[in-house]
Short mmCIF file of C-alpha atoms and ligand atoms in Angstrom, two decimals:
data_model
loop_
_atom_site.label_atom_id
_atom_site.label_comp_id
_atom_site.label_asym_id
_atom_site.label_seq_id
_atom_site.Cartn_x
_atom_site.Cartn_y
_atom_site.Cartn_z
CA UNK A 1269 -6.92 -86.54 14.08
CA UNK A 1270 -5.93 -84.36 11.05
CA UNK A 1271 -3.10 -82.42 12.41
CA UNK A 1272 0.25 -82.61 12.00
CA UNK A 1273 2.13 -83.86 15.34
CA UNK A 1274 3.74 -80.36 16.43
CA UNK A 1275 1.57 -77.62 17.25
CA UNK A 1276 -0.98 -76.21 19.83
CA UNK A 1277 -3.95 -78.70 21.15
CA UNK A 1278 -6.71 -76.96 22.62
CA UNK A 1279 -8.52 -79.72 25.19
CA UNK A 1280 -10.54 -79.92 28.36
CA UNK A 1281 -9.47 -83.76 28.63
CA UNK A 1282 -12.86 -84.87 26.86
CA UNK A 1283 -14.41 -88.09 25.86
CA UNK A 1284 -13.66 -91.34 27.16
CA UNK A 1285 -16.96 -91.46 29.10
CA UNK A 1286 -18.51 -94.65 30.67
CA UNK A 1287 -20.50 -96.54 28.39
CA UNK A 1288 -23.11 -97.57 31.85
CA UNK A 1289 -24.88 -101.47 31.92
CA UNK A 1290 -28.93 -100.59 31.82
CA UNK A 1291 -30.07 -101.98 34.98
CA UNK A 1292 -34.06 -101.86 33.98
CA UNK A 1293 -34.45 -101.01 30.60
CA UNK A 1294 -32.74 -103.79 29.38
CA UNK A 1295 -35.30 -105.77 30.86
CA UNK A 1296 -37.97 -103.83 29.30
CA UNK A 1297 -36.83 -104.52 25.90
CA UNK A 1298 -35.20 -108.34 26.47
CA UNK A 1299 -31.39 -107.01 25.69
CA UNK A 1300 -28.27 -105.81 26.69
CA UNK A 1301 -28.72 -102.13 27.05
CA UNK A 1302 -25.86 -100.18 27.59
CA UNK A 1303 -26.15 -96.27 27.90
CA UNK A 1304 -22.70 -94.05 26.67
CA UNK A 1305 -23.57 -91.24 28.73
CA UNK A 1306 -22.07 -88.09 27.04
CA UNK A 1307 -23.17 -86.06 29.83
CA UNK A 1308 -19.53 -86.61 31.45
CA UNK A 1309 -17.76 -84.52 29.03
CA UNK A 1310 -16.50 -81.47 30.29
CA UNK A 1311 -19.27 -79.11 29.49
CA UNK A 1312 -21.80 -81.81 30.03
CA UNK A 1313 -22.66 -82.88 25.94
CA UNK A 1314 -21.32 -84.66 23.06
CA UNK A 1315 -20.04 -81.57 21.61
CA UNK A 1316 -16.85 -81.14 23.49
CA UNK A 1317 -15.26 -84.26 20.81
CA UNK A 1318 -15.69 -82.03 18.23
CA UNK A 1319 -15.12 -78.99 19.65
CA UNK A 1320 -11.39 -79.34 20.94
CA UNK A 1321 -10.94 -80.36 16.98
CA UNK A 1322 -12.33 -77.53 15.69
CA UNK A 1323 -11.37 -75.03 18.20
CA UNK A 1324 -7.52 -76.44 17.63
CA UNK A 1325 -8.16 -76.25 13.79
CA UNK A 1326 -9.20 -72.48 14.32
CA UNK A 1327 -6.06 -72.00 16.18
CA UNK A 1328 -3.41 -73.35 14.21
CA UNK A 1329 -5.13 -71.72 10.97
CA UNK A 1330 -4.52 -68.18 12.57
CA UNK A 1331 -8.44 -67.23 13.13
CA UNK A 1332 -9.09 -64.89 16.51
CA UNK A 1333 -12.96 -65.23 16.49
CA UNK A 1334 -15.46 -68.59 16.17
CA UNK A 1335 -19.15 -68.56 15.78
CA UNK A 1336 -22.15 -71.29 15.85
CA UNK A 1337 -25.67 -71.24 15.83
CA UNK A 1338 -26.58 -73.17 18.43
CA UNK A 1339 -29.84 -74.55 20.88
CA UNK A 1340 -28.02 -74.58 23.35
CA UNK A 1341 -24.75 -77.54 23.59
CA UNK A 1342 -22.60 -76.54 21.13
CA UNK A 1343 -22.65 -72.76 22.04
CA UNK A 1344 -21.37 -74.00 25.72
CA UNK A 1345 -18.78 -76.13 24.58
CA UNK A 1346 -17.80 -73.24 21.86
CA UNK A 1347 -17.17 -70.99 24.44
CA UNK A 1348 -15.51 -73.33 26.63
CA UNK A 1349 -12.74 -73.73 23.92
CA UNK A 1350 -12.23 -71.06 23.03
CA UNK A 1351 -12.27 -69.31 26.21
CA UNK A 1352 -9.49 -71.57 26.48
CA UNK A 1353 -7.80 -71.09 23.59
CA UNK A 1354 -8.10 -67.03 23.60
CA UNK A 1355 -10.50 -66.49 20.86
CA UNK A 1356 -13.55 -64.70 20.84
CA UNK A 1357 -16.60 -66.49 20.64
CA UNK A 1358 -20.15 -65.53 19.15
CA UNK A 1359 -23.15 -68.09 19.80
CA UNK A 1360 -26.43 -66.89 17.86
CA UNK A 1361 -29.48 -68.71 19.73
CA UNK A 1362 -32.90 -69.04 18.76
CA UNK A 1363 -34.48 -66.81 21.80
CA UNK A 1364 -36.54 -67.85 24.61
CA UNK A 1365 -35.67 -71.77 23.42
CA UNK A 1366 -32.46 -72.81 24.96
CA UNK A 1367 -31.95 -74.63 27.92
CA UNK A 1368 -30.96 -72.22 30.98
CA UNK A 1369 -27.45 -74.43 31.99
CA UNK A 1370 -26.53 -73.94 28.44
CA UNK A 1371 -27.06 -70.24 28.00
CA UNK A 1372 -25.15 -70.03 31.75
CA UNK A 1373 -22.24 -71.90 30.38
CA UNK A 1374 -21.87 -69.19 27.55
CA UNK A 1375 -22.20 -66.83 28.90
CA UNK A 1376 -19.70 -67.40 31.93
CA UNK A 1377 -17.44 -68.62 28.86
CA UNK A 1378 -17.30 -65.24 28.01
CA UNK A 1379 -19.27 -65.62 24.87
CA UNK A 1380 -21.18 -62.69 22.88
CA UNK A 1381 -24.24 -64.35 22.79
CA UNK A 1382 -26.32 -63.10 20.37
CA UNK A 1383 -29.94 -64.17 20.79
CA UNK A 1384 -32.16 -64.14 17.05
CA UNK A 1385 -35.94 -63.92 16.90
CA UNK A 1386 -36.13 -66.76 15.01
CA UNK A 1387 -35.44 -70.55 15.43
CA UNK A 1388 -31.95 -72.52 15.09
CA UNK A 1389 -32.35 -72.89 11.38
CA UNK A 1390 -32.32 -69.37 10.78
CA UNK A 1391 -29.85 -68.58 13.06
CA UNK A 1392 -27.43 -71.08 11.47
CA UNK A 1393 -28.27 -69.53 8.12
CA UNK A 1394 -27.17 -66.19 9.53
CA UNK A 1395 -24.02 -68.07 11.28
CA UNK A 1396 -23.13 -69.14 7.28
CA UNK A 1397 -23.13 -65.79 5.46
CA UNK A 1398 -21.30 -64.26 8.41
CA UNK A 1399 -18.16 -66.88 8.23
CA UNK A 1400 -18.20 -67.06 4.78
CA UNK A 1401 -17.42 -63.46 5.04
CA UNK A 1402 -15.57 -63.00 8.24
CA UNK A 1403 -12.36 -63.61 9.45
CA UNK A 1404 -14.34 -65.94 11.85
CA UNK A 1405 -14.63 -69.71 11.48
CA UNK A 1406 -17.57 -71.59 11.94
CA UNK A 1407 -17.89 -74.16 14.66
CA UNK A 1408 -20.87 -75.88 13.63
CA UNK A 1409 -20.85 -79.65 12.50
CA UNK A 1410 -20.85 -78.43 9.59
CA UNK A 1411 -17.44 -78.03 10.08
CA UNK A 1412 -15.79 -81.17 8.91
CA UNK A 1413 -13.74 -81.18 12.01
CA UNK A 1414 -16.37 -81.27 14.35
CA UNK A 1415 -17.07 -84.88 13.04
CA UNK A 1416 -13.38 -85.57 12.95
CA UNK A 1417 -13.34 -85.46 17.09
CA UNK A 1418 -17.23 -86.77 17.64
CA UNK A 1419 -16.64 -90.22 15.59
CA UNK A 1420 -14.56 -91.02 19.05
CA UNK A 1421 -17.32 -91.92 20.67
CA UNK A 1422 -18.12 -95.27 18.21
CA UNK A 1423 -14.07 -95.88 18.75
CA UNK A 1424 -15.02 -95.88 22.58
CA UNK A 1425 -17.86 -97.98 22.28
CA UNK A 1426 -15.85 -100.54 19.74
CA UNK A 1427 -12.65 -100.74 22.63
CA UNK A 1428 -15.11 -101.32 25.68
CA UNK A 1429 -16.96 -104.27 23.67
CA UNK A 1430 -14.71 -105.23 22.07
CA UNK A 1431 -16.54 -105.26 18.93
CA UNK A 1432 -19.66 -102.65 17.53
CA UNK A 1433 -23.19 -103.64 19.03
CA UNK A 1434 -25.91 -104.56 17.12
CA UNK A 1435 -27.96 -101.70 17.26
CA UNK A 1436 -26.97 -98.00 18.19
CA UNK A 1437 -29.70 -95.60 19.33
CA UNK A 1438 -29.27 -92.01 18.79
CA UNK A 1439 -30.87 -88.34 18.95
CA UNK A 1440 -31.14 -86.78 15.40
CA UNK A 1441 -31.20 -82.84 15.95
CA UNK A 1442 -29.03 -81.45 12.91
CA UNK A 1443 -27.52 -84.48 12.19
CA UNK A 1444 -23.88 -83.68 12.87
CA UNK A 1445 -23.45 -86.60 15.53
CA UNK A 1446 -25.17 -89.62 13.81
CA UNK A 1447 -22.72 -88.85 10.51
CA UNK A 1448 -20.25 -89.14 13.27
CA UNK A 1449 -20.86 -92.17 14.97
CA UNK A 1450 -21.19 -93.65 11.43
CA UNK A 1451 -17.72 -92.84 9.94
CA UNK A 1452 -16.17 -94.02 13.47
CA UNK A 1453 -17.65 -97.46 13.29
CA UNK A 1454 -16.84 -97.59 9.79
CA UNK A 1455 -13.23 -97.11 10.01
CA UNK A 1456 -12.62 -99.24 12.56
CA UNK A 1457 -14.31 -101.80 10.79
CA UNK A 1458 -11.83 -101.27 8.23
CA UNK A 1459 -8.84 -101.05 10.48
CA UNK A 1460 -9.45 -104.76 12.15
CA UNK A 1461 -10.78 -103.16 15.18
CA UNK A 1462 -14.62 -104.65 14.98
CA UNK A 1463 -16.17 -107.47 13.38
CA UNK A 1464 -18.92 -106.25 12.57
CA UNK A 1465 -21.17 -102.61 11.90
CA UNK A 1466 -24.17 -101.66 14.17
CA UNK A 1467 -27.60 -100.72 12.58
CA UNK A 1468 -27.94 -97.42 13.53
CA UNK A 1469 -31.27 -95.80 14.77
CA UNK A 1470 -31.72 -91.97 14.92
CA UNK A 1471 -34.55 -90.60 16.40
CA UNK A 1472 -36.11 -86.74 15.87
CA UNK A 1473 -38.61 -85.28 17.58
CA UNK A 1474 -42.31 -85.43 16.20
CA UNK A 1475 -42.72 -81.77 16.31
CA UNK A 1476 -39.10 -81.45 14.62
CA UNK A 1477 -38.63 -84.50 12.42
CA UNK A 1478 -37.93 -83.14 8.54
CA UNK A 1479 -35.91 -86.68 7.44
CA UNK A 1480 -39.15 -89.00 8.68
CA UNK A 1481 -41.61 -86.67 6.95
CA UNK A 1482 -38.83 -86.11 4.12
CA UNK A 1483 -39.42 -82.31 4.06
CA UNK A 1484 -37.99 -79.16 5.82
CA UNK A 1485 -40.57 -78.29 9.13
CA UNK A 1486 -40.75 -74.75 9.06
CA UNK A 1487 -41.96 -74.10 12.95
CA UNK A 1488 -40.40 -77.23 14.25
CA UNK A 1489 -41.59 -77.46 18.15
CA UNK A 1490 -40.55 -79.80 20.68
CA UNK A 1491 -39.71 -79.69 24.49
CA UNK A 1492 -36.40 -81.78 23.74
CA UNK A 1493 -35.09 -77.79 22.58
CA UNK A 1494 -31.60 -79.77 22.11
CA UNK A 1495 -33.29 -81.39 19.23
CA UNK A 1496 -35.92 -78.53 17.81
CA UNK A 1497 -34.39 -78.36 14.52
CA UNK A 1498 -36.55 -78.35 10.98
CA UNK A 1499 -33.86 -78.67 8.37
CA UNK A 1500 -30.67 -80.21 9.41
CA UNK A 1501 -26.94 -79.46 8.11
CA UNK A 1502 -26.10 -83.43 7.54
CA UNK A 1503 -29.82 -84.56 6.55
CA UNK A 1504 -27.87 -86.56 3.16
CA UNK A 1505 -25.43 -87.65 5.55
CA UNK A 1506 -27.69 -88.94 8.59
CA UNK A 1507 -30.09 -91.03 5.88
CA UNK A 1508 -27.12 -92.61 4.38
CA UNK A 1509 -25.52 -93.61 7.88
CA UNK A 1510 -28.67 -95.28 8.42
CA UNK A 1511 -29.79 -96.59 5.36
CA UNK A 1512 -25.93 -98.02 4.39
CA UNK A 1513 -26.01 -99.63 7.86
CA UNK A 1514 -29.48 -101.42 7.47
CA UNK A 1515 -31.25 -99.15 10.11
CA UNK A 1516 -33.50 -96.36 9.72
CA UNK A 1517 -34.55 -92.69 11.49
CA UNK A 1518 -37.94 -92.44 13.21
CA UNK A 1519 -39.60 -89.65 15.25
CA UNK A 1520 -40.64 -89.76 18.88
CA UNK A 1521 -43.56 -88.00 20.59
CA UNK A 1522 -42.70 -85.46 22.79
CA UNK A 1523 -44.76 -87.90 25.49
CA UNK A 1524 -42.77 -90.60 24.57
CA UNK A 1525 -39.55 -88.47 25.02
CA UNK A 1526 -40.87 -87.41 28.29
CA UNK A 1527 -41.67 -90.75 29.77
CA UNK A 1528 -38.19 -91.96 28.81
CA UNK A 1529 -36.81 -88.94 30.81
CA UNK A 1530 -38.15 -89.66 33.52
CA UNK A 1531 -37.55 -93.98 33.24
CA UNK A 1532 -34.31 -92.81 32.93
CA UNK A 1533 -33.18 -90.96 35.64
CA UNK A 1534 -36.02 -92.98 38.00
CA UNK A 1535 -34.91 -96.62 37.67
CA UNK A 1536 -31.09 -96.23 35.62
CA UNK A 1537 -30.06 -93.09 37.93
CA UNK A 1538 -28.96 -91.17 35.11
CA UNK A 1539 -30.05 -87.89 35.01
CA UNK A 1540 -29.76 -87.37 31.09
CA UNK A 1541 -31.17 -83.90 29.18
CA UNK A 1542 -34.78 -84.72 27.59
CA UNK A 1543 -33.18 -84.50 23.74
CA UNK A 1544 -30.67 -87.30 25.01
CA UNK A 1545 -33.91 -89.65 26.08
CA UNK A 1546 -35.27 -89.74 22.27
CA UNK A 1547 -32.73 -92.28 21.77
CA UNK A 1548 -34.53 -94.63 24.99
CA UNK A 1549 -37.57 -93.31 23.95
CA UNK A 1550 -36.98 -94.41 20.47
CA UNK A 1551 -35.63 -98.03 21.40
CA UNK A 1552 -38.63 -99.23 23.51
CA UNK A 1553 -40.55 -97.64 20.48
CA UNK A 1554 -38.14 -100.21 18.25
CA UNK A 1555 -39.12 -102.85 20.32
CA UNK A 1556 -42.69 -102.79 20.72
CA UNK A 1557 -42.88 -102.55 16.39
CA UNK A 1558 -40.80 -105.65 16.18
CA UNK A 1559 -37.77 -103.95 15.38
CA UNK A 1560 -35.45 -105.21 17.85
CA UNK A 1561 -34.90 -108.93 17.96
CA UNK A 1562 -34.71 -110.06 21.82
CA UNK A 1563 -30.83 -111.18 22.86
CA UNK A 1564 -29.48 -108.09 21.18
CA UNK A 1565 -26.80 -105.92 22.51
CA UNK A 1566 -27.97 -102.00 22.03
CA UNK A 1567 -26.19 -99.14 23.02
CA UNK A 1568 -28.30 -95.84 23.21
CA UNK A 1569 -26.51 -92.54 22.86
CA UNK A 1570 -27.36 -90.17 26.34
CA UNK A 1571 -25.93 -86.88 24.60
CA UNK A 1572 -26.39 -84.57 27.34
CA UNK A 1573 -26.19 -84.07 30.81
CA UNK A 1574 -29.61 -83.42 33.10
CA UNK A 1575 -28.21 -80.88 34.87
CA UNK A 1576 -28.20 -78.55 31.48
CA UNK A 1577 -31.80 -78.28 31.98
CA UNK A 1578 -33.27 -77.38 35.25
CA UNK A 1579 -36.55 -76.33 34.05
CA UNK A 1580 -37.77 -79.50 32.07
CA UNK A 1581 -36.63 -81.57 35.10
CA UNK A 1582 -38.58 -79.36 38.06
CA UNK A 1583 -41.59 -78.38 35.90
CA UNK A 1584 -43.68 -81.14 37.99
CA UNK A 1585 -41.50 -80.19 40.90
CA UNK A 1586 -43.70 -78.53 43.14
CA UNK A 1587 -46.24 -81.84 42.92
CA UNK A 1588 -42.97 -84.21 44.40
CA UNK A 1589 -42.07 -81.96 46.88
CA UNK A 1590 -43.68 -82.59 50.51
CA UNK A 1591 -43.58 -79.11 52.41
CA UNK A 1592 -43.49 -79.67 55.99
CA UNK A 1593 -42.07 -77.58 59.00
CA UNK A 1594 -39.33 -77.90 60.11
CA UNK A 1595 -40.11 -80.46 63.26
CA UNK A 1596 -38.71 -83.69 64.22
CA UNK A 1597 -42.26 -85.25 65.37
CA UNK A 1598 -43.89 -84.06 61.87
CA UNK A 1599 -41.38 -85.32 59.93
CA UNK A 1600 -41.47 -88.68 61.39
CA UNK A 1601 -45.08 -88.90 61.06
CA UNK A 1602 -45.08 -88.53 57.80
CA UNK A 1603 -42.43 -90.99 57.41
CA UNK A 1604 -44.09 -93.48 60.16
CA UNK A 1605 -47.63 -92.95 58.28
CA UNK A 1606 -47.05 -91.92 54.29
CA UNK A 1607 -43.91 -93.76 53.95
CA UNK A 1608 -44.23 -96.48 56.03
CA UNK A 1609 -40.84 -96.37 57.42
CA UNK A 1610 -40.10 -98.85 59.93
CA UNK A 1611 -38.79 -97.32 62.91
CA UNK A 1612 -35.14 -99.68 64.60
N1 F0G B 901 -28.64 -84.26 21.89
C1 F0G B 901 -28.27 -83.08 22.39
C2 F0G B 901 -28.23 -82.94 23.88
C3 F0G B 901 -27.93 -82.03 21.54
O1 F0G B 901 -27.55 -80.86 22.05
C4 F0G B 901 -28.00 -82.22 20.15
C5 F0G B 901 -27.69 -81.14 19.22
C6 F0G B 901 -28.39 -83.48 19.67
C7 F0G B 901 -28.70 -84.48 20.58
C8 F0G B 901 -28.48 -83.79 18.23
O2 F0G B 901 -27.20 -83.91 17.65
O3 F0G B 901 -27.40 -82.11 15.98
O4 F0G B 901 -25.57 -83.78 15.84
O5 F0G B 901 -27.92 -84.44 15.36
N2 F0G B 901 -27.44 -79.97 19.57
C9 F0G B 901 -26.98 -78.90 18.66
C10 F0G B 901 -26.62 -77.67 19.45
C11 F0G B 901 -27.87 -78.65 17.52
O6 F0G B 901 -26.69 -76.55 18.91
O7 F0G B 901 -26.23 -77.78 20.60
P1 F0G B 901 -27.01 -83.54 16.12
#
C-alpha cells in the first residue's frame, strides 16, 4: 500500500475472504466455477479493501470529516471507518433506493446521512463540488486509494490458484472495482506471481448499463440498487480493463439478475445481494452466446452480502411461507402428506 511504514492504520481486519468451489453452477456452464464471496468483509461488501485505504489516507493527511455518494455499500463501510478512526462521516444517498441493511449500517455508524431527491449520479456530483471545497475528503473510488486496497482481491484470487483464472466475472455499477481487479492482476503478472491475465467480464444492469449502450442513462432503473448507476466515475477505466484483457462488458436483465439470485443462494447456499448475482447472471449469459469455452476455470465476483437486502430477498416471502398453528398433529400432516416425509 502507499504509505510509509510508521503511522496510524485504520482496519476492521478485511479481505482475505474464501474464494468458494461452485457446487451447481459449474455444471451448468461445463467449468470450474469458483465464487470470491465479498460478502465476508466486515461490513458485508467489497468496499471495506478500499475503505481502510482511504479512511487511513484521510487520517494521516490531517482531514476530520469524509463524504461519498453512495447506493448503499460504500456509505456503510464509510462510516464503519471512520467511526473507527474518529472522523465524521457524511453519506449522500439517492432516496427511497438503497438497500435497508445498508442505510442501518450508516446510520448506526454514526453517519449524517444525507438523503438527495435525485439518483447516485447526482448525488456524487454534489459529493465532488463539496470536497473540492471542503476540508472533507472524498471516499468514493474515485479516490485513487480506494483502488489501491480493492485490487487485493485479484492478489487473493492469484495466491489461492496459484495463478489468474481464465475468465473473471464481475458487477459493473460505477466502475471503481473492475479498474481494481484489473491493476491487481496486472501487477502480479508483472511481479512473477501469475502466468497468465484473466479476460475480464463486467456486467451492468439493463436498466443501468451506459458503457454497453456507450452513452450516459439519465433515469437508470434496476432492482440490483447496488448497481443503478447511469454514468460511472471509471467508465475509461472499466472499458480498458476489459478491452486490454481480451474481454468485454455486457448488460443483464433485471430477470436474468433475479433468477441468478435466487440459483445462487438455492443450490450454492450463498446468500449474495442481487447486484452481486449480475456477475452469475452474466456468466451463464457468456455461456449460452458461446463465449465461454467448456474446461475453463471462472471466478465470478459475489460483491455483497444477502443479508444487506432484506426486502429483495422476502418480496416473494409470504408465497414460501406455510402458516400453520402451532400443533404437533398439523404439522406432521403436512410433513407426512405435502412433504412426504418418511416417518423412523
Ligand atoms: N456490487 C455491489 C454490491 C455494489 O455495492 C457495487 C457498487 C457494485 C457491485 C459495483 O461496483 O461501483 O465499483 O463498479 N456500489 C457503490 C456504492 C456504487 O455506492 O456502494 P463498482
Amino acid at each position: 500500500m502507499p504509505f510509509e511504514e510508521d503511522g496510524p492504520i485504520i482496519t476492521l481486519l478485511e479481505g482475505n475472504t474464501p474464494l468458494i468451489p461452485s457446487v451447481h453452477i459449474s455444471k451448468i456452464v461445463d467449468c470450474e466455477v469458483l465464487f470470491k464471496y465479498e460478502g465476508l468483509n466486515p461490513t458485508g461488501s467489497f468496499k471495506d479493501r478500499g475503505m481502510t485505504v482511504a479512511i487511513t489516507k484521510a487520517v494521516r493527511d490531517g482531514v476530520s470529516a469524509v463524504m461519498c455518494a453512495s447506493t448503499g455499500n460504500t456509505s456503510a463501510s464509510a462510516a464503519a471507518y471512520a467511526a473507527r478512526a474518529g472522523l465524521k462521516s457524511f453519506v449522500l444517498i439517492p432516496e427511497g433506493k438503497i438497500a435497508l441493511g445498508k442505510l442501518a449500517q450508516a446510520v448506526m455508524h454514526g453517519a449524517t446521512v444525507i438523503a438527495l431527491e435525485g439518483n447516485f449520479d447526482q448525488a456524487l456530483q454534489v459529493a465532488r463540488e463539496v470536497t473540492s471545497r471542503f476540508d472533507v475528503a472524498l471516499v468514493n473510488s474515485i479516490n485513487p486509494y480506494r483502488l489501491e486496497g480493492q485490487k487485493t482481491a485479484a492478489f487473493e484470487i492469484v495466491d489461492c490458484l496459484m495463478d489468474a483464472p481464465d475468465y473473471l466475472f464481475i458487477p459493473v455499477g460505477n466502475a471503481g472495482n473492475i479498474t481494481s481487479y484489473w491493476m491487481g492482476f496486472r501487477q502480479y503478472k508483472e511481479a512473477e506471481r501469475a502466468k497468465k491475465l484473466p479476460k475480464l467480464c463486467g456486467y451492468q444492469a439493463a436498466g443501468a448499463a451506459p458503457i454497453v449502450l456507450g452513452r450516459v442513462v439519465e433515469k437508470p432503473e434496476t432492482f440490483a440498487t447496488a448497481i443503478r448507476i447511469g454514468n460511472p466515475a471509471r467508465w475509461k477505466e472499466a472499458e480498458a480493463a476489459a478491452q486490454e484483457s481480451g474481454g468485454f462488458i455486457d448488460m443483464v436483465t433485471d430477470d436474468e439478475i433475479r433468477k441468478a439470485y435466487e440459483l445462487i443462494a438455492e443450490k450454492e447456499g450463498i446468500f449474495c445481494e442481487p447486484a452481486s448475482a449480475a456477475s452469475v447472471a452474466g456468466l451463464i449469459k457468456a455461456k449460452k452466446q458461446g463465449k465461454v469455452e467448456k474446461g475453463k476455470t471462472v471466478v465470478c465476483v459475489l460483491t455483497g452480502h444477502g443479508l444487506k437486502d432484506p426486502d429483495s430477498a422476502t418480496l416473494n416471502a409470504d408465497l414460501k411461507i406455510r402458516r400453520l398453528p402451532a400443533d404437533f398433529n398439523v404439522v406432521r400432516d403436512y410433513l407426512v402428506e405435502v412433504e412426504k416425509v418418511g416417518e423412523k
